[in-house]
PDB file of C-alpha atoms in Angstrom:
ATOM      1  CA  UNK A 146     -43.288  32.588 -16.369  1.00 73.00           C
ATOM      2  CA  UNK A 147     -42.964  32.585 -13.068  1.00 80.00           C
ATOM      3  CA  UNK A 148     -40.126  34.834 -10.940  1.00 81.00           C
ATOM      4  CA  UNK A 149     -39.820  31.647  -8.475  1.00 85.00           C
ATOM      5  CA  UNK A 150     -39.052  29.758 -11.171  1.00 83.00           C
ATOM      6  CA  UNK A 151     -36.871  32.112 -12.928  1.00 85.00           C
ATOM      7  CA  UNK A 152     -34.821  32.933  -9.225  1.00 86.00           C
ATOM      8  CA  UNK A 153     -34.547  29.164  -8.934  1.00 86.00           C
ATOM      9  CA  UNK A 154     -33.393  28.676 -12.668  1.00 85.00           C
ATOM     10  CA  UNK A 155     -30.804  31.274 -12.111  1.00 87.00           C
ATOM     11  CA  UNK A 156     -29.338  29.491  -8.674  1.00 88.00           C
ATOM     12  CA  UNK A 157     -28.933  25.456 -10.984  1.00 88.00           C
ATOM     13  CA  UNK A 158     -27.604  27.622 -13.663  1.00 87.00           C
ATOM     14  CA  UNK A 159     -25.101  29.218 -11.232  1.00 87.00           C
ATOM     15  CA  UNK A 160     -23.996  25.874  -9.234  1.00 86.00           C
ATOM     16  CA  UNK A 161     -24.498  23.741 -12.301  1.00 86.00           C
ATOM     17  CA  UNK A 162     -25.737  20.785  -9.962  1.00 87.00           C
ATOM     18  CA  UNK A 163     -29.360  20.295  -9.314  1.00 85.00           C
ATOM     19  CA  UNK A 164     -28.267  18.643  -5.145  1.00 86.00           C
ATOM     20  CA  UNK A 165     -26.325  22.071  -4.272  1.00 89.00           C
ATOM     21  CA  UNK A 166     -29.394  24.064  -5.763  1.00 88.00           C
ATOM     22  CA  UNK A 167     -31.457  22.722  -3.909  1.00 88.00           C
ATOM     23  CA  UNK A 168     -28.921  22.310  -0.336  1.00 89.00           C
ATOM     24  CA  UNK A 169     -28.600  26.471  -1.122  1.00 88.00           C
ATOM     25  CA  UNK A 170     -32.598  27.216  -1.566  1.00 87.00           C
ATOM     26  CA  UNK A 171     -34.117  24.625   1.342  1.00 89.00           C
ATOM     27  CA  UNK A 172     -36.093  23.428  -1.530  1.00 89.00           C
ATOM     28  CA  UNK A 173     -36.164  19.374  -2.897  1.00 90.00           C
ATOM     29  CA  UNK A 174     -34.788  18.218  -5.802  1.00 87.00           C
ATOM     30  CA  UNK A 175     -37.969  17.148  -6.936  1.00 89.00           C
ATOM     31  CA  UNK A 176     -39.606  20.529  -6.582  1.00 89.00           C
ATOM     32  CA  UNK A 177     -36.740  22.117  -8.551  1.00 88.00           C
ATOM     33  CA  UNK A 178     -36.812  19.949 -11.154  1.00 89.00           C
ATOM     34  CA  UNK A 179     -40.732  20.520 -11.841  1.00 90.00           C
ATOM     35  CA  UNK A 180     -39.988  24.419 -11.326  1.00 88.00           C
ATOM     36  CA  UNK A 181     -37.457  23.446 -14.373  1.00 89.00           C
ATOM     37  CA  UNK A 182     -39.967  21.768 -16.527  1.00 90.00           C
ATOM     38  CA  UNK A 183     -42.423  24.268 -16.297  1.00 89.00           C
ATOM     39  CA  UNK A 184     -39.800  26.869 -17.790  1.00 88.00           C
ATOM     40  CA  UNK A 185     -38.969  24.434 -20.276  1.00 86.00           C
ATOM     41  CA  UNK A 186     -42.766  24.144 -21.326  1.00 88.00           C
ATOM     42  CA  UNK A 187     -43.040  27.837 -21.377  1.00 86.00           C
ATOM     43  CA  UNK A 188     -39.873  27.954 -23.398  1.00 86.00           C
ATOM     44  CA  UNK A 189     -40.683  25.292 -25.990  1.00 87.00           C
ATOM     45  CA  UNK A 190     -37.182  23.694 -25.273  1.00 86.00           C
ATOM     46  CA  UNK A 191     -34.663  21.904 -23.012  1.00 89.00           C
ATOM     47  CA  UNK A 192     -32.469  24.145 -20.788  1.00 87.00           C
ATOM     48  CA  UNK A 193     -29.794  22.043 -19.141  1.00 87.00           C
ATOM     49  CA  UNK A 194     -28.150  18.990 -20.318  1.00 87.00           C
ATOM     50  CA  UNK A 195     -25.920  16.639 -18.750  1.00 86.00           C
ATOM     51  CA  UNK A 196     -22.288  17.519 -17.788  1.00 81.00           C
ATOM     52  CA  UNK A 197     -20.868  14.504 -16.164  1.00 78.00           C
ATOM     53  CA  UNK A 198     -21.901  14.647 -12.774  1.00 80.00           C
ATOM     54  CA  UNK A 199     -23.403  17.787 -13.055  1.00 83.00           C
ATOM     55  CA  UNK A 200     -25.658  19.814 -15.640  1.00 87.00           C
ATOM     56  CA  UNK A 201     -24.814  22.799 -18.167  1.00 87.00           C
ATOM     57  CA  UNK A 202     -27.247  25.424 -19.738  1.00 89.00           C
ATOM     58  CA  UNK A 203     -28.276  24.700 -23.427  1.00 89.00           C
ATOM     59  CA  UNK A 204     -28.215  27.449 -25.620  1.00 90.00           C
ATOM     60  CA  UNK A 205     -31.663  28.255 -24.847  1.00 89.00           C
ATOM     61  CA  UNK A 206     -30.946  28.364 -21.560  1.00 87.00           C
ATOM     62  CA  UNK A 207     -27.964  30.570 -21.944  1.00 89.00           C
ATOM     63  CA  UNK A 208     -30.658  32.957 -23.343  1.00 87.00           C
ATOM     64  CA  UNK A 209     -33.267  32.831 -20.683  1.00 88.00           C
ATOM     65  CA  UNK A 210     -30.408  33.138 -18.310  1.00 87.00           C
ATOM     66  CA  UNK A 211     -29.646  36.625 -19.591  1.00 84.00           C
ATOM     67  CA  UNK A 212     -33.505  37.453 -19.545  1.00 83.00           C
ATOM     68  CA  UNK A 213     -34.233  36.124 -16.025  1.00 83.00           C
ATOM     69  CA  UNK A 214     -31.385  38.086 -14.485  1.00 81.00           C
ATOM     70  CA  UNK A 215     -32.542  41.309 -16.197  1.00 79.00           C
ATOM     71  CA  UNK A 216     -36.576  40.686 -15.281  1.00 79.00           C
ATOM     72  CA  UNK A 217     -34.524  40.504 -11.637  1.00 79.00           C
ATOM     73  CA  UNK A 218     -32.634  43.608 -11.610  1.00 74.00           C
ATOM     74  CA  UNK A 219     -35.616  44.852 -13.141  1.00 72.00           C
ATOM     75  CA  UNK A 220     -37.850  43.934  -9.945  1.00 73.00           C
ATOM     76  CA  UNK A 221     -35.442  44.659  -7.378  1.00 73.00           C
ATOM     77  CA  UNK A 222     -34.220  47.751  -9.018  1.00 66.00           C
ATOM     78  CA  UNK A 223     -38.682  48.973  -8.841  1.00 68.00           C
ATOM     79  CA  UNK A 224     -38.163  47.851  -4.839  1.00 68.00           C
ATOM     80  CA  UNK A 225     -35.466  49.986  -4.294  1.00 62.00           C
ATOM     81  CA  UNK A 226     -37.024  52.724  -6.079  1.00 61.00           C
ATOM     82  CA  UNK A 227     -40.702  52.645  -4.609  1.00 58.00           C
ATOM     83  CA  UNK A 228     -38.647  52.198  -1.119  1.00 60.00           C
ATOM     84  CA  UNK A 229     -36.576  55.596  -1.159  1.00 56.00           C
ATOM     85  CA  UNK A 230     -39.306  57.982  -2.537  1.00 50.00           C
ATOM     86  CA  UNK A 231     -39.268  60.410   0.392  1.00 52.00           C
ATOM     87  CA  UNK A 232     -36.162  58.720   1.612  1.00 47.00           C
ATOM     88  CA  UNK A 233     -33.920  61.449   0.618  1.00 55.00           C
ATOM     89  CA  UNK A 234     -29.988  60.444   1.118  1.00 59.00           C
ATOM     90  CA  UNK A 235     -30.845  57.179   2.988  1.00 67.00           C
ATOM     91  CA  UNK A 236     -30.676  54.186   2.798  1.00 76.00           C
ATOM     92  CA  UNK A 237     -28.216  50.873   2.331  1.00 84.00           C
ATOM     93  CA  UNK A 238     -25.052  51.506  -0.770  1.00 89.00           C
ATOM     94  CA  UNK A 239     -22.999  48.750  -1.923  1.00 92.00           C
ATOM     95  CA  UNK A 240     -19.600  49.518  -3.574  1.00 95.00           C
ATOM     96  CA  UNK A 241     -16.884  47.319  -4.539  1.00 95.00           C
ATOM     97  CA  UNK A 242     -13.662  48.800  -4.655  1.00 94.00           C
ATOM     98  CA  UNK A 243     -10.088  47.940  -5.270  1.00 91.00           C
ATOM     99  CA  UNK A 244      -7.293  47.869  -2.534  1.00 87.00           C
ATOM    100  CA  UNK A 245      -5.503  51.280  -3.607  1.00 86.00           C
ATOM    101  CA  UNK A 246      -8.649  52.940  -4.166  1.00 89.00           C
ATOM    102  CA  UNK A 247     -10.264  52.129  -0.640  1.00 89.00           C
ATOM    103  CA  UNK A 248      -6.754  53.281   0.872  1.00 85.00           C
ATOM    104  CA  UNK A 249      -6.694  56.593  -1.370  1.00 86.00           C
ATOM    105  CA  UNK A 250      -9.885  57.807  -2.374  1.00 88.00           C
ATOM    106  CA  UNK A 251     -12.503  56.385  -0.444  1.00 91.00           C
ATOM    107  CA  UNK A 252     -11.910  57.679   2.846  1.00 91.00           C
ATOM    108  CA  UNK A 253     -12.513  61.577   1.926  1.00 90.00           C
ATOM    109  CA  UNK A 254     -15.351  60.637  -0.535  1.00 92.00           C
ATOM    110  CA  UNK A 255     -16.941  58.735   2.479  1.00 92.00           C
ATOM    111  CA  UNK A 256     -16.427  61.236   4.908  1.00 92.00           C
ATOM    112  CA  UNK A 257     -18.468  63.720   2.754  1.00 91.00           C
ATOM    113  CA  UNK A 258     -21.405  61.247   2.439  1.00 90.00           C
ATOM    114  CA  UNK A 259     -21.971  60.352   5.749  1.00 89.00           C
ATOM    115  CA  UNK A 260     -21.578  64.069   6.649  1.00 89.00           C
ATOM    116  CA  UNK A 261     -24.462  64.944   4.307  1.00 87.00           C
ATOM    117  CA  UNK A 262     -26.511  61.569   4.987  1.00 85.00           C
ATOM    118  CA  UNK A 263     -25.578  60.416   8.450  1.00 86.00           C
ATOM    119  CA  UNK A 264     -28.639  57.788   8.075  1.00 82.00           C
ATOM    120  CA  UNK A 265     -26.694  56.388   4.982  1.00 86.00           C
ATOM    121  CA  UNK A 266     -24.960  52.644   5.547  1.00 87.00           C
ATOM    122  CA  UNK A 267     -22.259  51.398   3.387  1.00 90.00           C
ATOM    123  CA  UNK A 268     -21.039  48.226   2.427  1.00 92.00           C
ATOM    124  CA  UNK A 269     -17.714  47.911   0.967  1.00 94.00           C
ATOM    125  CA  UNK A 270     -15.954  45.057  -0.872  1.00 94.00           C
ATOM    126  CA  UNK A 271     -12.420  45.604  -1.067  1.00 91.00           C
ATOM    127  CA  UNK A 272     -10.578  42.561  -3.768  1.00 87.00           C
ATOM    128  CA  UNK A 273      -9.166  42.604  -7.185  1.00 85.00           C
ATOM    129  CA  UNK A 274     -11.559  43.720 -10.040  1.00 87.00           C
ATOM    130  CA  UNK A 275     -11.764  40.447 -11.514  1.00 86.00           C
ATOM    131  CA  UNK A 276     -13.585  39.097  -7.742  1.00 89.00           C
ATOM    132  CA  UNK A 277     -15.373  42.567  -8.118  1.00 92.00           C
ATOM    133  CA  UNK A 278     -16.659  41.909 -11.940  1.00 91.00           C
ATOM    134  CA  UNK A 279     -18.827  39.015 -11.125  1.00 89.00           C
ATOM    135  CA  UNK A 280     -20.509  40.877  -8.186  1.00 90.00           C
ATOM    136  CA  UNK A 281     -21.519  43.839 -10.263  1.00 91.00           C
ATOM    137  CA  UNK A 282     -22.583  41.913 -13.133  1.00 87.00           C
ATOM    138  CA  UNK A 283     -25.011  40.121 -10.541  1.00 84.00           C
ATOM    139  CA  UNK A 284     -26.688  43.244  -9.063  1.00 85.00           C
ATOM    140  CA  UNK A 285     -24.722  42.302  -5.417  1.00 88.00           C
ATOM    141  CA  UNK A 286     -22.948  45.487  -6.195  1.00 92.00           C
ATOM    142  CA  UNK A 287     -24.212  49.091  -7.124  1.00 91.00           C
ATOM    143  CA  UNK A 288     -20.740  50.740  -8.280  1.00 93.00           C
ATOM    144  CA  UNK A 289     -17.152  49.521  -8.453  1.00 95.00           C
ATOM    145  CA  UNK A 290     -14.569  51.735  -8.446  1.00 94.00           C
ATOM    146  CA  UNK A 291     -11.646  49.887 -10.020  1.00 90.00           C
ATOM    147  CA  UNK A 292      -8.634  49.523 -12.701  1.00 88.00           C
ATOM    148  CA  UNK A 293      -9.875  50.383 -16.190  1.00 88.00           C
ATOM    149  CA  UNK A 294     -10.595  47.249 -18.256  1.00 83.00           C
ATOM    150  CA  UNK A 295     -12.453  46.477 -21.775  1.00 82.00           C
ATOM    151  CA  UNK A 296     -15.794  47.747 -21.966  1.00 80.00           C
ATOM    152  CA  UNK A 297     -18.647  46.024 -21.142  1.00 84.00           C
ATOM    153  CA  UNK A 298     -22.206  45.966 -23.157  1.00 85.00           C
ATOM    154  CA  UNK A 299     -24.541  47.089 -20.330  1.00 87.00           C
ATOM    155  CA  UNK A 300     -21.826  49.142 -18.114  1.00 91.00           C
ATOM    156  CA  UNK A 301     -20.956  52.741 -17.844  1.00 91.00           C
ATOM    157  CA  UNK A 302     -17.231  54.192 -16.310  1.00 91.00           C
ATOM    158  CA  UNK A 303     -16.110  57.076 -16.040  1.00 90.00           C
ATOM    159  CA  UNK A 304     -12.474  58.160 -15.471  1.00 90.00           C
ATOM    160  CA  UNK A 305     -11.786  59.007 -12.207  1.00 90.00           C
ATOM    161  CA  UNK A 306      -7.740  58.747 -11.653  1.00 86.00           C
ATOM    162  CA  UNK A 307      -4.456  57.851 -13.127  1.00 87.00           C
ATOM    163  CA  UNK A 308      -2.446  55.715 -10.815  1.00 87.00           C
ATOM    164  CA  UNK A 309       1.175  54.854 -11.237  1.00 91.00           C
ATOM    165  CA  UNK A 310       2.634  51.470 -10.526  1.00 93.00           C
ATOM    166  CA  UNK A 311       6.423  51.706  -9.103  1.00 94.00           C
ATOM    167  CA  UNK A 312       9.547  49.328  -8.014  1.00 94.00           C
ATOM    168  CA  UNK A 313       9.715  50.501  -4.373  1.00 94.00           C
ATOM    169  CA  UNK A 314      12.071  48.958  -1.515  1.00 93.00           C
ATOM    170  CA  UNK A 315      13.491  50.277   1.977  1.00 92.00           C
ATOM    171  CA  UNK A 316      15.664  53.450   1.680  1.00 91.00           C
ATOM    172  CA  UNK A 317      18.566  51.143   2.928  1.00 91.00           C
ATOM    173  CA  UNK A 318      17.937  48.686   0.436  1.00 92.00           C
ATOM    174  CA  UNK A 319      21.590  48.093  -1.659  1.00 91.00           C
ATOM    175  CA  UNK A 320      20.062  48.153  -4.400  1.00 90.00           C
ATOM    176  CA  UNK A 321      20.465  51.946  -4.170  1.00 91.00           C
ATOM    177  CA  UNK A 322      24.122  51.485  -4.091  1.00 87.00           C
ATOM    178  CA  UNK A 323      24.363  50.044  -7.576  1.00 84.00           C
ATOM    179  CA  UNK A 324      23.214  51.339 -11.179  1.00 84.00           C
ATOM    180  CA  UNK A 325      19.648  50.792 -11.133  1.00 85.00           C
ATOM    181  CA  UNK A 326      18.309  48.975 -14.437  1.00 89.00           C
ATOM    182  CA  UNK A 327      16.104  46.479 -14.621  1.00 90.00           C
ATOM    183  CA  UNK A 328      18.723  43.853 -15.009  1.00 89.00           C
ATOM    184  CA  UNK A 329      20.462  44.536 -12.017  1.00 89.00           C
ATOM    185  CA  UNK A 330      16.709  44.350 -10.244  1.00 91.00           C
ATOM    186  CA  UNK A 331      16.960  40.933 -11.583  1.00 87.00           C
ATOM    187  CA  UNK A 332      19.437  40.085  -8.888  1.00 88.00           C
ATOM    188  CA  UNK A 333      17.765  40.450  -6.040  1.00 92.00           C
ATOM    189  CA  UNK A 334      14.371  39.337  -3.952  1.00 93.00           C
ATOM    190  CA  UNK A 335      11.130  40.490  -4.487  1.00 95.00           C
ATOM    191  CA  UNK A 336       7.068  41.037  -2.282  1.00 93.00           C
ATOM    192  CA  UNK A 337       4.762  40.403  -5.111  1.00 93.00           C
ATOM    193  CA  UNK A 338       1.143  39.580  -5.897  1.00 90.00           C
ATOM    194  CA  UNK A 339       0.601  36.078  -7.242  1.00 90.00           C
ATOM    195  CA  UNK A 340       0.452  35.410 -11.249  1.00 91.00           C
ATOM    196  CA  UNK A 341      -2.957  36.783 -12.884  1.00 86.00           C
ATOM    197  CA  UNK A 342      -2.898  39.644 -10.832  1.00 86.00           C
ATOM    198  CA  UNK A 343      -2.747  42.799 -13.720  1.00 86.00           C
ATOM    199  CA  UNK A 344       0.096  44.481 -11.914  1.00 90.00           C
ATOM    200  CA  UNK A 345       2.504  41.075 -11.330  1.00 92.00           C
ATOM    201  CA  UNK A 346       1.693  39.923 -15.438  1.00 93.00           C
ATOM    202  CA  UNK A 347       3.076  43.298 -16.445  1.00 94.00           C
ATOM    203  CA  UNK A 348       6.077  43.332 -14.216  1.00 94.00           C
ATOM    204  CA  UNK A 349       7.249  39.728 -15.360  1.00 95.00           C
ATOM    205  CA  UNK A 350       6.362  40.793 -19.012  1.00 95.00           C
ATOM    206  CA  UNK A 351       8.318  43.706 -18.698  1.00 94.00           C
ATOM    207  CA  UNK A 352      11.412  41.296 -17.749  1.00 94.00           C
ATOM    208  CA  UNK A 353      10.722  38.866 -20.443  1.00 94.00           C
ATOM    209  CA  UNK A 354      11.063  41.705 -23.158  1.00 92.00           C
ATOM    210  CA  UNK A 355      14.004  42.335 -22.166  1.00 91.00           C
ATOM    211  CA  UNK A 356      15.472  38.573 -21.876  1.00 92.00           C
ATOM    212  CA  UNK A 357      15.908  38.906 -18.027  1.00 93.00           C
ATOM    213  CA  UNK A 358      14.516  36.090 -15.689  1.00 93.00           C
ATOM    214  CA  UNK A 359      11.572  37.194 -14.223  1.00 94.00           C
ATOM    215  CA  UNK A 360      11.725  38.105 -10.761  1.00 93.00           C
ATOM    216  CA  UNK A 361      12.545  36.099  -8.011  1.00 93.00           C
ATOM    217  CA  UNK A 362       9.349  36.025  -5.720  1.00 94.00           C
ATOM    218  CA  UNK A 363      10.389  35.390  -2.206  1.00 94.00           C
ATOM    219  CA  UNK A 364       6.901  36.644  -0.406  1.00 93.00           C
ATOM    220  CA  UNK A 365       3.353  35.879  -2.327  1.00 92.00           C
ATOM    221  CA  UNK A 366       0.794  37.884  -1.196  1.00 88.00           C
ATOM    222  CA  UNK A 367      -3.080  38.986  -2.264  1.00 82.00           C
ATOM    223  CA  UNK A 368      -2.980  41.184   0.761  1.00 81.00           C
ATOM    224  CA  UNK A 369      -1.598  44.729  -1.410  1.00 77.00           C
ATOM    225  CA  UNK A 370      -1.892  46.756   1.435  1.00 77.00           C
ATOM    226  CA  UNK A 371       0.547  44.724   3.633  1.00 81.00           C
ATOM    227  CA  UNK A 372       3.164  45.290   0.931  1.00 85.00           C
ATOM    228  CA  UNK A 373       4.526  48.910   1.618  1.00 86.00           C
ATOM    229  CA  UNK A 374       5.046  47.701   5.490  1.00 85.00           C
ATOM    230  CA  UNK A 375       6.610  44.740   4.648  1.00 88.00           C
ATOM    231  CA  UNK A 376       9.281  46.151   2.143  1.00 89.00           C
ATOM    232  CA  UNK A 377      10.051  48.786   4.930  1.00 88.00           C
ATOM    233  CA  UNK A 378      10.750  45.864   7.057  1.00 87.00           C
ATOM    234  CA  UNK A 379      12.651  43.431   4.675  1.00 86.00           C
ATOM    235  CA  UNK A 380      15.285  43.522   2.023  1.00 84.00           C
ATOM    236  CA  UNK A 381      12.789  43.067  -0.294  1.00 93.00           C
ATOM    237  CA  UNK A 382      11.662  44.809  -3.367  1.00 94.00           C
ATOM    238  CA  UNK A 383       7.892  45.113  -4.554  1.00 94.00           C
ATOM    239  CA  UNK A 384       5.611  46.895  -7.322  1.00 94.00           C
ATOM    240  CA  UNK A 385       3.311  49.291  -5.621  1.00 91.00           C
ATOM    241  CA  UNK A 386       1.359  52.531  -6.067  1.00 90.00           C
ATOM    242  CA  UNK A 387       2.925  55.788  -5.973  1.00 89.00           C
ATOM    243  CA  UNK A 388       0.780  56.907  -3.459  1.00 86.00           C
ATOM    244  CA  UNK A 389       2.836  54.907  -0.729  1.00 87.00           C
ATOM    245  CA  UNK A 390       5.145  57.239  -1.688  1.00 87.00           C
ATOM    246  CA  UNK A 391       4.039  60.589  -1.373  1.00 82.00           C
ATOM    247  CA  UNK A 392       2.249  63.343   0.040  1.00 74.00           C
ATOM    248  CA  UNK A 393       0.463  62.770   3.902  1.00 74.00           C
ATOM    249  CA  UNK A 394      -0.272  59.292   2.829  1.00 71.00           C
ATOM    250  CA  UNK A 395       3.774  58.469   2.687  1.00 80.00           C
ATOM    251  CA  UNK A 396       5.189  55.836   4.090  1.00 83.00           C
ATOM    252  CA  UNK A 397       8.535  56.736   6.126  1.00 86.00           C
ATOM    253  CA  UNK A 398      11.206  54.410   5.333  1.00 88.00           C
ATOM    254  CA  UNK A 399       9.763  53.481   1.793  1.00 90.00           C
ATOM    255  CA  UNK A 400      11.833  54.649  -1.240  1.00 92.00           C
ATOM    256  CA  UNK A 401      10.961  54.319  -4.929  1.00 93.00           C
ATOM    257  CA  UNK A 402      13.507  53.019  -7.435  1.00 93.00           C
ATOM    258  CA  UNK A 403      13.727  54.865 -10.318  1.00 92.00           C
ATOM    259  CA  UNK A 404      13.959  52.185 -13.034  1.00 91.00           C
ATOM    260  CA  UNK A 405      13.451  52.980 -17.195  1.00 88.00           C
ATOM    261  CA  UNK A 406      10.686  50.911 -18.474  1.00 87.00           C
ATOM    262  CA  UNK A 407       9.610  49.479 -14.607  1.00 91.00           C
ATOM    263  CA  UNK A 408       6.855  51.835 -14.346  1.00 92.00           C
ATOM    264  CA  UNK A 409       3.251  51.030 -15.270  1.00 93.00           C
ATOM    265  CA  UNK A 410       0.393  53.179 -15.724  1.00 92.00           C
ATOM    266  CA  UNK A 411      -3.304  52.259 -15.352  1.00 90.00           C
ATOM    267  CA  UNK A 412      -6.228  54.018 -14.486  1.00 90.00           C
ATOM    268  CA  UNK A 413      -9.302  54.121 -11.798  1.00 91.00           C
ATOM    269  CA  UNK A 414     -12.738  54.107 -13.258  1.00 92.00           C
ATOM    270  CA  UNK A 415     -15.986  54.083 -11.257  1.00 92.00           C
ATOM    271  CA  UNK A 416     -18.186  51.674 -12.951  1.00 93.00           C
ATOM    272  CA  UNK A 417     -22.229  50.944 -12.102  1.00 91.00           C
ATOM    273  CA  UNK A 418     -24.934  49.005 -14.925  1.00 90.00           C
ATOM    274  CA  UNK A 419     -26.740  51.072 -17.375  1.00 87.00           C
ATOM    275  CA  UNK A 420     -30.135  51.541 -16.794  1.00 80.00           C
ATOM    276  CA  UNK A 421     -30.166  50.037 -13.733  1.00 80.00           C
ATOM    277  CA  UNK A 422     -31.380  51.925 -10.323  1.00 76.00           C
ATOM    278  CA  UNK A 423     -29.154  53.757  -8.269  1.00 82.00           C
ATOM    279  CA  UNK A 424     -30.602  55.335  -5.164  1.00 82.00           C
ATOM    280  CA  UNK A 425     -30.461  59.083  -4.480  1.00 83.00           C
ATOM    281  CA  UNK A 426     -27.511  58.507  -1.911  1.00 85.00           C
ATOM    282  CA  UNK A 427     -25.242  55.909  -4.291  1.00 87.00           C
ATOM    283  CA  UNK A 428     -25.618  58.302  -6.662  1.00 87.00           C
ATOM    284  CA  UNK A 429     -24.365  60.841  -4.437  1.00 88.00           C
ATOM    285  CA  UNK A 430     -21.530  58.625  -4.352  1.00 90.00           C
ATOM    286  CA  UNK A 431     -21.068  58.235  -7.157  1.00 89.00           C
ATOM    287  CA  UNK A 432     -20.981  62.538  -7.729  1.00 89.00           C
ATOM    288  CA  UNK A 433     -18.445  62.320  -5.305  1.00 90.00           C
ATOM    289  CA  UNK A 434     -16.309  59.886  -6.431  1.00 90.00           C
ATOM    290  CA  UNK A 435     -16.139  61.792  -9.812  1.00 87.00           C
ATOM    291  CA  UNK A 436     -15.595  64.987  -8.124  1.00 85.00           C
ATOM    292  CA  UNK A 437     -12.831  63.715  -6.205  1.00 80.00           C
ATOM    293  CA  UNK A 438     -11.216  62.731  -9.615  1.00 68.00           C
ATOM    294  CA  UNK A 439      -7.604  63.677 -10.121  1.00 50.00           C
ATOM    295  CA  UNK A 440      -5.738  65.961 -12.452  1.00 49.00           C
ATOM    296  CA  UNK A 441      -3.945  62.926 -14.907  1.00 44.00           C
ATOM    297  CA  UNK A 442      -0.315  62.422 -13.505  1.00 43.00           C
ATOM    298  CA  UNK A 443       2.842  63.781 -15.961  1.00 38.00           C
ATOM    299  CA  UNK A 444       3.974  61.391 -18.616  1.00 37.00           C
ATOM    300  CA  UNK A 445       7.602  60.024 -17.700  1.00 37.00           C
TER     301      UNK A 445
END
């Protein structure tokens, strides 16, 4: 087989349209679609079929799909590796990252990198771990450093911190003039992250066990770090880390409500593909990010 092929293969199977493939790789439709049949000959059988306007992988090609990206990791992970023998702690590091860990715990571990490898670049991708998932699982990414999930065949984490997850508003808020239970949260406005996000499904499911309307969302937001700021500033309450709250990185102003069963735990895992190549300086970074791991936080 041929790795043209198989990169090609890899972009149809991605788009699932044969036009867009080829708009994306500045090659024709007709060369695409003989780079296609050639697989298919090598293979011994079809690997897309019709999908109404557009095309879907067989199972066969479901299977060569999982081959071809692993023959590519494969080559570009032999690249990398030829390319930083002698290189010492050089070289390019991608990391995907989640918005409370780039605010809390990349900054130091970053700081000690590029004071041991000033030649070192880094590219960061701060978003929600399911955006992140897709990236790593691709090879655009060589460590994520996110909220624990399921394991994954092919993927090693390790534990790095335990983060709690708060009901936080401005000191002045009068909701600190009032027995604070989760019911009487109920009555009044909330800053939250839109539905799907791990942190806004718990806090609604946390109202609906107790028979309470889920909060009333007056400001949607997939920007988490504007959230601590804009509580300060509002009469609004939110769900945010406890970080915002403490230590150097506190936020004047900011005040956390103390609610039974309004408080959820989760925990930051750096995560990078088994097997796969990790250059002398993301590995580094990876040390780093372990080292900087926290002592777990006291059960409430």
């Amino acid at each position: 087989m041929d790795l043209r092929d198989l990169r090609y293969f890899e972009t149809i199977a991605e788009l699932q349209h044969l036009g867009r493939a080829s708009a994306r790789l500045h090659r024709t439709q007709p060369a695409l679609t003989s780079s296609v049949r050639r697989l298919e000959a090598d293979c011994g059988a079809a690997l897309f079929e019709r999908s109404g306007r557009g095309i879907r992988l067989t199972e066969a090609g479901k299977v060569l799909l999982k081959w071809a990206q692993r023959m590519r990791f494969d080559v570009e992970d032999a690249k990398r590796e030829l390319q930083s023998i002698g290189a010492g702690l050089s070289g390019h590091v991608r990391i995907g990252i989640v918005p409370t860990a780039a605010q809390f715990l990349l900054p130091a571990v970053a700081r000690q990198l590029l004071r041991e490898a000033p030649d070192v670049t880094l590219r960061t991708v701060v978003g929600l771990i399911d955006s992140l998932k897709p990236q790593l699982r691709a090879g655009e990414l060589d460590l994520m450093v996110g909220t624990e999930s399921a394991a994954e065949d092919g993927w090693v984490s390790n534990a790095l911190a335990e983060d709690m997850i708060v009901v936080a508003a401005s000191a002045r808020h009068p909701v600190f003039r009032s027995a604070m239970t989760l019911r009487n949260l109920a009555d009044h406005s909330w800053a939250l992250q839109p539905p799907g996000a791990p942190t806004r499904d718990w806090l609604d499911h946390a109202f609906d066990r107790q028979g309470l309307p889920r909060p009333r969302v007056q400001v949607e937001t997939t920007m988490l770090l504007m959230l601590p700021t804009l509580i300060v500033q509002t009469g609004l309450l939110s769900f945010i880390s406890r970080h915002h709250l403490e230590g150097r990185a506190r936020i004047p102003g900011l005040k956390e409500v103390p609610v039974k069963g309004a408080a959820m735990r989760r925990r930051l895992v750096v995560t990078y593909r088994a097997n796969s190549f990790l250059s002398p300086a993301a590995r580094r970074l990876l040390q780093l990010f372990e080292q900087s791991a926290a002592p777990p936080v006291v059960a409430e």
